Short mmCIF file of C-alpha atoms in Angstrom, two decimals:
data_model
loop_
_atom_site.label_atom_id
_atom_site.label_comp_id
_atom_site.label_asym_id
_atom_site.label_seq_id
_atom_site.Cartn_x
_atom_site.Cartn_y
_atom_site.Cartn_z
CA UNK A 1000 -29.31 0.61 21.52
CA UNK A 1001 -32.78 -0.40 21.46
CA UNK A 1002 -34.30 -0.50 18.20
CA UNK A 1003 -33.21 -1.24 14.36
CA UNK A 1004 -33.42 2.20 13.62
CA UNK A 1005 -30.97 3.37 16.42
CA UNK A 1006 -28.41 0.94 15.51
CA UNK A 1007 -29.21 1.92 11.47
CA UNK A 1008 -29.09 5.59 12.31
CA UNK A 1009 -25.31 4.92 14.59
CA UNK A 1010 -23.99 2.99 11.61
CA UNK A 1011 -24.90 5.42 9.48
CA UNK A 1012 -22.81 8.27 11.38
CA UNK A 1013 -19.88 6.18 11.54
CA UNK A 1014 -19.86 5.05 7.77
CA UNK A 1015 -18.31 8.15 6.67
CA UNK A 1016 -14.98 7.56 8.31
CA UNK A 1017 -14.15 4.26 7.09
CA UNK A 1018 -11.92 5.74 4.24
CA UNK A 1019 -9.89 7.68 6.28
CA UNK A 1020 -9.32 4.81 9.04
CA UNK A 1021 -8.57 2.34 6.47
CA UNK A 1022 -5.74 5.24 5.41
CA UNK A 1023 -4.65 5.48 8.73
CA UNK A 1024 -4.97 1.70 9.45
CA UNK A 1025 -3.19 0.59 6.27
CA UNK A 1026 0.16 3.26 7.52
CA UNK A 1027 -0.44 1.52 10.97
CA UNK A 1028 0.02 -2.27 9.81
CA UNK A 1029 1.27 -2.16 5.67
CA UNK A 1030 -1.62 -4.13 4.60
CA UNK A 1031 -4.84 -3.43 2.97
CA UNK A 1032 -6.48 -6.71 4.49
CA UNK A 1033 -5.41 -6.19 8.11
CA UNK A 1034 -6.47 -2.54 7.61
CA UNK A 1035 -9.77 -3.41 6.52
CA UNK A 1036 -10.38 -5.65 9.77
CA UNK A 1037 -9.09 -3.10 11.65
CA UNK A 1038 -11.58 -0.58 10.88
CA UNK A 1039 -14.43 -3.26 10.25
CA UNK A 1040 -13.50 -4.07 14.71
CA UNK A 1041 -13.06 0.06 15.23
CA UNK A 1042 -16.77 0.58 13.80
CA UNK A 1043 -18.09 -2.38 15.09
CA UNK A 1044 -16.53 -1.37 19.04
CA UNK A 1045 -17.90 2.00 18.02
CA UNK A 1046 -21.32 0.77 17.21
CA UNK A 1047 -21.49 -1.43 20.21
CA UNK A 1048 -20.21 1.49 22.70
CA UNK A 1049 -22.07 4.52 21.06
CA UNK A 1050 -24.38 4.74 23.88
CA UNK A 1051 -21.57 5.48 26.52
CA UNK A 1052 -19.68 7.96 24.18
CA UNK A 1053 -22.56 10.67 24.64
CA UNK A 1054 -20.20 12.96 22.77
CA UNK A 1055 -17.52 13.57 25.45
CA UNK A 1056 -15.09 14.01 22.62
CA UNK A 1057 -15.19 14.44 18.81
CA UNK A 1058 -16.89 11.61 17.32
CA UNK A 1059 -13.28 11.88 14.66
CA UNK A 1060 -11.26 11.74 17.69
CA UNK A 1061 -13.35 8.87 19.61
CA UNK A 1062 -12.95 6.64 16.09
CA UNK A 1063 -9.31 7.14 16.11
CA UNK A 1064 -8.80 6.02 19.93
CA UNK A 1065 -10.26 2.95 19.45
CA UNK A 1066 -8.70 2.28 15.56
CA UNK A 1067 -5.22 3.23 17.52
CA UNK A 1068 -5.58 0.71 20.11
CA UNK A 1069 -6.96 -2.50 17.52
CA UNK A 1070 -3.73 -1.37 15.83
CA UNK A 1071 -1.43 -1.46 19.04
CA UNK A 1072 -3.00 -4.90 19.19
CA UNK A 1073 -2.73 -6.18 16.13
CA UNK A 1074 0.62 -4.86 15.19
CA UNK A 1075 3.70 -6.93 17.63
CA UNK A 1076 7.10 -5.82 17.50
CA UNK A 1077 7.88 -9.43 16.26
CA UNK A 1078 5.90 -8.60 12.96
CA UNK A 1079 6.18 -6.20 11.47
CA UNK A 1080 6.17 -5.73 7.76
CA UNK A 1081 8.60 -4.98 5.19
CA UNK A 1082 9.64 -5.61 1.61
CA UNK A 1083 11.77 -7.60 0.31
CA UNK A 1084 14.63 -4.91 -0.06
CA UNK A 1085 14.61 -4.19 3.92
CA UNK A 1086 15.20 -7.84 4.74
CA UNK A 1087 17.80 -9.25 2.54
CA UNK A 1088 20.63 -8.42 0.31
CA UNK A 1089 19.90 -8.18 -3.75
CA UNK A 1090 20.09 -11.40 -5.43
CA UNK A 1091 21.44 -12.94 -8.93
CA UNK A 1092 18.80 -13.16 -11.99
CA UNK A 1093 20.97 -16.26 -12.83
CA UNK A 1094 20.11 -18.18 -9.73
CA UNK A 1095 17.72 -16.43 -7.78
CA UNK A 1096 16.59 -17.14 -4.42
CA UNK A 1097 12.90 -18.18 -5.14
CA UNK A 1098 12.04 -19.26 -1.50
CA UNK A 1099 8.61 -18.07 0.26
CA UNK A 1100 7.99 -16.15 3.30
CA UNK A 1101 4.42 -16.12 4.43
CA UNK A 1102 2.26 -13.20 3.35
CA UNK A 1103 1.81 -11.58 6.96
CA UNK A 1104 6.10 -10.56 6.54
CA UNK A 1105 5.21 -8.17 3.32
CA UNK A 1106 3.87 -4.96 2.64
CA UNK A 1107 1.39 -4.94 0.48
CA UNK A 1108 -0.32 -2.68 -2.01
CA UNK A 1109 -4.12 -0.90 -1.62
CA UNK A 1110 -6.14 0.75 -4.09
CA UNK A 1111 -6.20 4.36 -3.96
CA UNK A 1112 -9.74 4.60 -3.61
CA UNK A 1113 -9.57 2.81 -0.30
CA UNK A 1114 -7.81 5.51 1.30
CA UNK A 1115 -7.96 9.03 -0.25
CA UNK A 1116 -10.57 11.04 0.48
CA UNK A 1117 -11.14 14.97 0.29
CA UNK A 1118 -9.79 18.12 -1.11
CA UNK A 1119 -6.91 18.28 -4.08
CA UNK A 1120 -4.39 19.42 -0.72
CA UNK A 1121 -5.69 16.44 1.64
CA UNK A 1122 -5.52 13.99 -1.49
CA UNK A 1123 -1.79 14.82 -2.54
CA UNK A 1124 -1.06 14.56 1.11
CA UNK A 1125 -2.69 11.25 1.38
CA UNK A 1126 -0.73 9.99 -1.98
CA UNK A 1127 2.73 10.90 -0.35
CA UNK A 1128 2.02 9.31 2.75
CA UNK A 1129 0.74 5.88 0.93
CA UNK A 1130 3.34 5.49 -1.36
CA UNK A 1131 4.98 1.66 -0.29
CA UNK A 1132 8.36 3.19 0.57
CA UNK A 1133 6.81 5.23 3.31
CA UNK A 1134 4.72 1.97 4.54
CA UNK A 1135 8.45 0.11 4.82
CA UNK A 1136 9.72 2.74 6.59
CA UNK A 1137 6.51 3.62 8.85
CA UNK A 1138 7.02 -0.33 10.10
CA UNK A 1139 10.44 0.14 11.16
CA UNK A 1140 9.25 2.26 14.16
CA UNK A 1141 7.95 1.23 17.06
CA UNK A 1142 4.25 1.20 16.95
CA UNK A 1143 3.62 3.58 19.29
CA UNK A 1144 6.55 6.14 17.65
CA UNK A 1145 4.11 5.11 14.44
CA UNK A 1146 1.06 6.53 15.61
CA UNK A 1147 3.01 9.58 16.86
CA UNK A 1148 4.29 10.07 13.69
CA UNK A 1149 1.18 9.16 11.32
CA UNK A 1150 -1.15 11.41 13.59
CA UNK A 1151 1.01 15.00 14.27
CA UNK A 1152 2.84 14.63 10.61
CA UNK A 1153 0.79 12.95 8.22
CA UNK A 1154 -2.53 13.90 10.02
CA UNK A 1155 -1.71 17.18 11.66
CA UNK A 1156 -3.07 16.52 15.26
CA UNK A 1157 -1.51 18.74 17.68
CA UNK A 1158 0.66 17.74 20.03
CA UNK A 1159 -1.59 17.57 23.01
CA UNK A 1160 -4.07 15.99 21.02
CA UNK A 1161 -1.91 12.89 20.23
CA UNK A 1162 -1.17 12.63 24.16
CA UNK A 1163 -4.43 12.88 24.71
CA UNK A 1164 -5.85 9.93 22.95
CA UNK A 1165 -2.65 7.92 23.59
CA UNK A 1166 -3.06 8.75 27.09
CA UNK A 1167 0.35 9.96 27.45
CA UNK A 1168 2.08 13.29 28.13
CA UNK A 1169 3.19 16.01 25.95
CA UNK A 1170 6.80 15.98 26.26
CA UNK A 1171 6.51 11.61 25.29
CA UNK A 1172 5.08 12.10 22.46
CA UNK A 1173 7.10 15.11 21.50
CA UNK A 1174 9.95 12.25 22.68
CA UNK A 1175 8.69 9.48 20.05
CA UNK A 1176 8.59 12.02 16.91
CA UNK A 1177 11.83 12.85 17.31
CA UNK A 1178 13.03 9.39 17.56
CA UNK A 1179 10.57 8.61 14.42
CA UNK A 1180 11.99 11.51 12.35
CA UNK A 1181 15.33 9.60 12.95
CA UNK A 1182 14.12 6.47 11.94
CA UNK A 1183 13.13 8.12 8.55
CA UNK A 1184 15.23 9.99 8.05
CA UNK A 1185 17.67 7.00 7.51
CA UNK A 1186 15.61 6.09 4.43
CA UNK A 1187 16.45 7.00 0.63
CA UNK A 1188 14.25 8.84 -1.37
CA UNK A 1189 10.90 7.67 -1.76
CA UNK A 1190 9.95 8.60 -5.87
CA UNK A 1191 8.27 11.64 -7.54
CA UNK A 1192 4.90 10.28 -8.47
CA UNK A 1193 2.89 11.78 -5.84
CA UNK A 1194 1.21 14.87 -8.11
CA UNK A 1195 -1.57 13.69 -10.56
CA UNK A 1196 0.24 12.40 -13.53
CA UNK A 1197 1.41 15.29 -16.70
CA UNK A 1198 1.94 14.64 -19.95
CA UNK A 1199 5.28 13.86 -19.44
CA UNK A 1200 4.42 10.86 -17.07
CA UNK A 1201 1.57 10.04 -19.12
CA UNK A 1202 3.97 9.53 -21.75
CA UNK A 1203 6.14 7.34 -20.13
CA UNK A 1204 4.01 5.08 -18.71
CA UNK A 1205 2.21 4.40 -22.54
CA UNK A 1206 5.96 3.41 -23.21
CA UNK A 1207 6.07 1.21 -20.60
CA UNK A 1208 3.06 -0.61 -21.66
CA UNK A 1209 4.03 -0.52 -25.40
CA UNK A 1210 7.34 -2.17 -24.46
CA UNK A 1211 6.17 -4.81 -21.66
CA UNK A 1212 3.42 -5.89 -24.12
CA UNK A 1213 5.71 -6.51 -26.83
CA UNK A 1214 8.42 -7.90 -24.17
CA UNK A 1215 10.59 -5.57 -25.33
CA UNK A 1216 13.72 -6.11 -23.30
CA UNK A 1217 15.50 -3.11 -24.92
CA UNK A 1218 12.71 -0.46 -25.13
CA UNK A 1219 12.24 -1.57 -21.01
CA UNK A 1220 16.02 -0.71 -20.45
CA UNK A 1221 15.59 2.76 -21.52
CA UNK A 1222 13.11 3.54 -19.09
CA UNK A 1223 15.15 2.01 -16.05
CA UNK A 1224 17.42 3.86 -13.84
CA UNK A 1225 20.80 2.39 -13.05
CA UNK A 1226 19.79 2.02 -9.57
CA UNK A 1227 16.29 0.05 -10.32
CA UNK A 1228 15.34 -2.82 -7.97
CA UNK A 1229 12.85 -5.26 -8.77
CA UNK A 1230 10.98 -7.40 -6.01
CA UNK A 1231 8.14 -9.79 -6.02
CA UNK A 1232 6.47 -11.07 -2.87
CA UNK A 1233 5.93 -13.44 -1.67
CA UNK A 1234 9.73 -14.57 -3.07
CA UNK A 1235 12.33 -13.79 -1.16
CA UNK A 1236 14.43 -12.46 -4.27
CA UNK A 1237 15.07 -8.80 -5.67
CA UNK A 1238 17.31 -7.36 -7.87
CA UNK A 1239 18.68 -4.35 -8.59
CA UNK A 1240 20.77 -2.95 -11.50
CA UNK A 1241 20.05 -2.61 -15.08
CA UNK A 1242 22.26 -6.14 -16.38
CA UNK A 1243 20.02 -7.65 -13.46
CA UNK A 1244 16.74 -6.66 -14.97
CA UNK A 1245 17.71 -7.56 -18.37
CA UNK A 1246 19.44 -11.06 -17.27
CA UNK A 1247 15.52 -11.49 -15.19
CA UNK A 1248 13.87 -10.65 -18.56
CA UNK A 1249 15.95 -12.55 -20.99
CA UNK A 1250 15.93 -15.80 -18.54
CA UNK A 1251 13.68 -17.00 -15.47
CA UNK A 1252 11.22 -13.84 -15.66
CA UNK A 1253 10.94 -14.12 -19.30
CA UNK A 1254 7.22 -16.06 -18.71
CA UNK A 1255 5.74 -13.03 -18.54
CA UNK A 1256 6.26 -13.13 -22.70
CA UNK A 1257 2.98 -11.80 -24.40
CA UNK A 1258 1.21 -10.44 -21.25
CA UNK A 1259 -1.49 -7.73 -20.97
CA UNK A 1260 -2.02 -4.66 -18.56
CA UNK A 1261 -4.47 -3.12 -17.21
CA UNK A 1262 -4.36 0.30 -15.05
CA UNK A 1263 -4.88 0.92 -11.82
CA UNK A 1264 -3.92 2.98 -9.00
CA UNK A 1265 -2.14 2.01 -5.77
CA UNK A 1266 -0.28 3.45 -3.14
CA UNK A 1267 -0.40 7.37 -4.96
CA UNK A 1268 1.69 6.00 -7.54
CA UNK A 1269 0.59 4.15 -11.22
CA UNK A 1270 0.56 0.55 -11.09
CA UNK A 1271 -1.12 -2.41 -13.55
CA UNK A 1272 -3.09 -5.69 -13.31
CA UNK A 1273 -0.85 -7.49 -15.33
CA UNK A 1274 -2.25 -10.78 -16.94
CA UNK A 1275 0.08 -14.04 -18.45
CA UNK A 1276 -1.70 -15.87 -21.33
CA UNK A 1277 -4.07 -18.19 -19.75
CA UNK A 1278 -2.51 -21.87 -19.67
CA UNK A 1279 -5.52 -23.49 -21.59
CA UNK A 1280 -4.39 -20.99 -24.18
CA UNK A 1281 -8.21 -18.96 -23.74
CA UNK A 1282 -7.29 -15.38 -23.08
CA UNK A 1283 -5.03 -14.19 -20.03
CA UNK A 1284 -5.11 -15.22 -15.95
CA UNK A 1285 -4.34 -12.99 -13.10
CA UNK A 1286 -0.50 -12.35 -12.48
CA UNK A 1287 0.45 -9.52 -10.66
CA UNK A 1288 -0.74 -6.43 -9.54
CA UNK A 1289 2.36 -4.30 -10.62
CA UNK A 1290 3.45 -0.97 -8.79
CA UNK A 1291 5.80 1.55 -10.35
CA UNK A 1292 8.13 3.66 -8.49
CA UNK A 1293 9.03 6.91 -10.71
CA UNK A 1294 12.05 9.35 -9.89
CA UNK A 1295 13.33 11.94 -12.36
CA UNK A 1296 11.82 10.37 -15.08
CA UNK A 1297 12.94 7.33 -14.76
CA UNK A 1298 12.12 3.77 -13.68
CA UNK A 1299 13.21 3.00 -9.93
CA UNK A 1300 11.07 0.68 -8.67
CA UNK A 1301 9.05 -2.36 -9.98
CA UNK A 1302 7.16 -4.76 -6.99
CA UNK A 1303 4.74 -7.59 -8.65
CA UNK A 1304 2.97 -8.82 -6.02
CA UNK A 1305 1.83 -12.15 -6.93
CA UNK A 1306 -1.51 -12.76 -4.19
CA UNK A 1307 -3.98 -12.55 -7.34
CA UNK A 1308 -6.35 -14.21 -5.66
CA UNK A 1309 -7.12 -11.70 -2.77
CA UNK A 1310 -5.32 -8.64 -4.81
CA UNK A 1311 -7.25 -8.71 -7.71
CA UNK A 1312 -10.76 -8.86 -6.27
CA UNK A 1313 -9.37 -5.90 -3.95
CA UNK A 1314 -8.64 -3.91 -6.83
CA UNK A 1315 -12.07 -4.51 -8.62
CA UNK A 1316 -10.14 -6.07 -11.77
CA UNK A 1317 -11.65 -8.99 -13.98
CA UNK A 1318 -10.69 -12.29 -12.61
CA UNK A 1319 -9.81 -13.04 -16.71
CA UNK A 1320 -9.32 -11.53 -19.80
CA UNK A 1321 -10.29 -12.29 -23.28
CA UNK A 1322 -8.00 -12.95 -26.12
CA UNK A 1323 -8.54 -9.57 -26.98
CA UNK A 1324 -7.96 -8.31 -23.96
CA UNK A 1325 -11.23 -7.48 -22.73
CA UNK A 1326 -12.73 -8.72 -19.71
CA UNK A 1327 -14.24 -12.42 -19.48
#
């Protein structure tokens, strides 16, 4: 490119994809960071190559060739991602298991606004195919099964489309989305929180809050299901079961006594900034950034993901909260 304005002008047509490759990234690797250097290297190979693409393909299809192969490799058999619940077996709220893995093992959350984009349709498609239990179950396949799966089912791509910018044959990657359906298919239900929340849902969550502000151990058992697991990376432990929950409130996770939330979005689903009163007893410090798993109207899923200091700037939240709960 030879001037400023040629390589302003190139950036410029390439800006409006980076939502929907961070999507596609983030279902790729299960993690908002490594997503967002993928598609910061996919626009920056993009904008370094533009002169040779002289639009012998879609510029849509072009981005996703190159975002596919940063994701082949960046994304190693050896590691991929997971939560808690796909790697070990529940554990005791009497003595749990508090040991760390390091962060690159977990899936992690993203902001909804980082990856849903377009019409009502495209946007309750993108919500069902963020959600954290299709992430864990998107890294169980083979990355290459993966982006056979993510671009003819969750993007719609033909199947001679996918061949073609995998540079493989029709009847492979016909192959791989079998085997990926499989895969899936294997997996339990995923939640029903992908629809824009109703009254009914609205409801509930304002319970939740009521009751986890006022560490209300009883008015938070209501809203559990009996088969409710709770997880919090990076600690090894979960726990599932009602007694569990209520053993983890009443004893070791009973710190978060007198804590604030704030809402957010992540993953299609409602999820919280949740603060702990600040040590130096000023206000309330960074915690968690909670995310909910609904299913028939109950509470199935709770994962507190405890990286404050990179999740919390992610999800544009104040780094500290005021006694009375406003920001700092």
């Amino acid at each position: 490119m030879s001037t400023t304005t040629d390589r302003d002008a190139v950036a410029e047509q390439l800006e409006p994809f980076r939502r929907e490759l961070t999507a596609y990234c983030y279902r790729m690797l299960g993690s908002a960071f490594e997503a967002e250097d993928a598609v910061q290297e996919t626009l920056l190979r993009a904008w370094s190559k533009f002169d040779g693409f002289q639009g012998r393909s879609q510029l849509r299809t072009w981005l996703y060739r190159i975002a596919t192969n940063v994701c082949l490799d960046m994304a190693p058999a050896a590691q991929r991602r997971a939560r808690p619940m796909d790697l070990f077996s529940p554990g005791s709220a009497t003595a749990p298991n508090m040991a760390q893995l390091e962060e690159n093992i977990w899936v992690g959350p993203i902001p909804d606004e980082r990856v849903l984009t377009g019409d009502p349709a495209e946007v309750a498609v993108g919500r069902e195919t963020i959600r954290l239990a299709f992430i864990a179950a998107l890294q169980k396949l083979a990355p290459r099964q993966r982006a056979v799966l993510i671009l003819r089912e969750v993007l719609a791509w033909s199947a001679a489309e996918t061949a073609e910018l995998l540079d493989s044959s029709v009847a492979s990657v016909n192959s791989a989305l079998q085997r990926a359906r499989a895969t899936l298919a294997e997996g339990g239900p995923a939640g029903d929180t992908a629809e824009p929340l109703d009254e009914e849902q609205r409801e509930f969550l304002a319970k939740y809050v009521k009751a986890f502000e006022a560490f209300d151990i009883d008015g938070l058992t209501e809203l559990l299901r009996a088969d409710v697991t709770l997880n919090m990376p990076p600690y090894q432990l979960w726990l599932q079961g009602i007694e569990e929950l209520r053993t983890w409130w009443a004893g070791p996770g009973s710190g978060c006594r007198g804590s604030r939330l704030l809402p957010v979005l992540a993953n299609g689903t409602p999820a919280f900034a949740q603060y702990r009163p600040a040590e130096d007893g000023d206000g309330f410090t960074p915690w968690a950034i909670i995310v909910l798993e609904i299913r028939d109207g109950g509470l199935a899923g709770i994962g507190s993901y405890l990286d404050t200091d990179r999740l919390f700037p992610l999800f544009g939240v104040p780094a500290r909260l005021k006694a009375d709960g406003t920001p700092a």
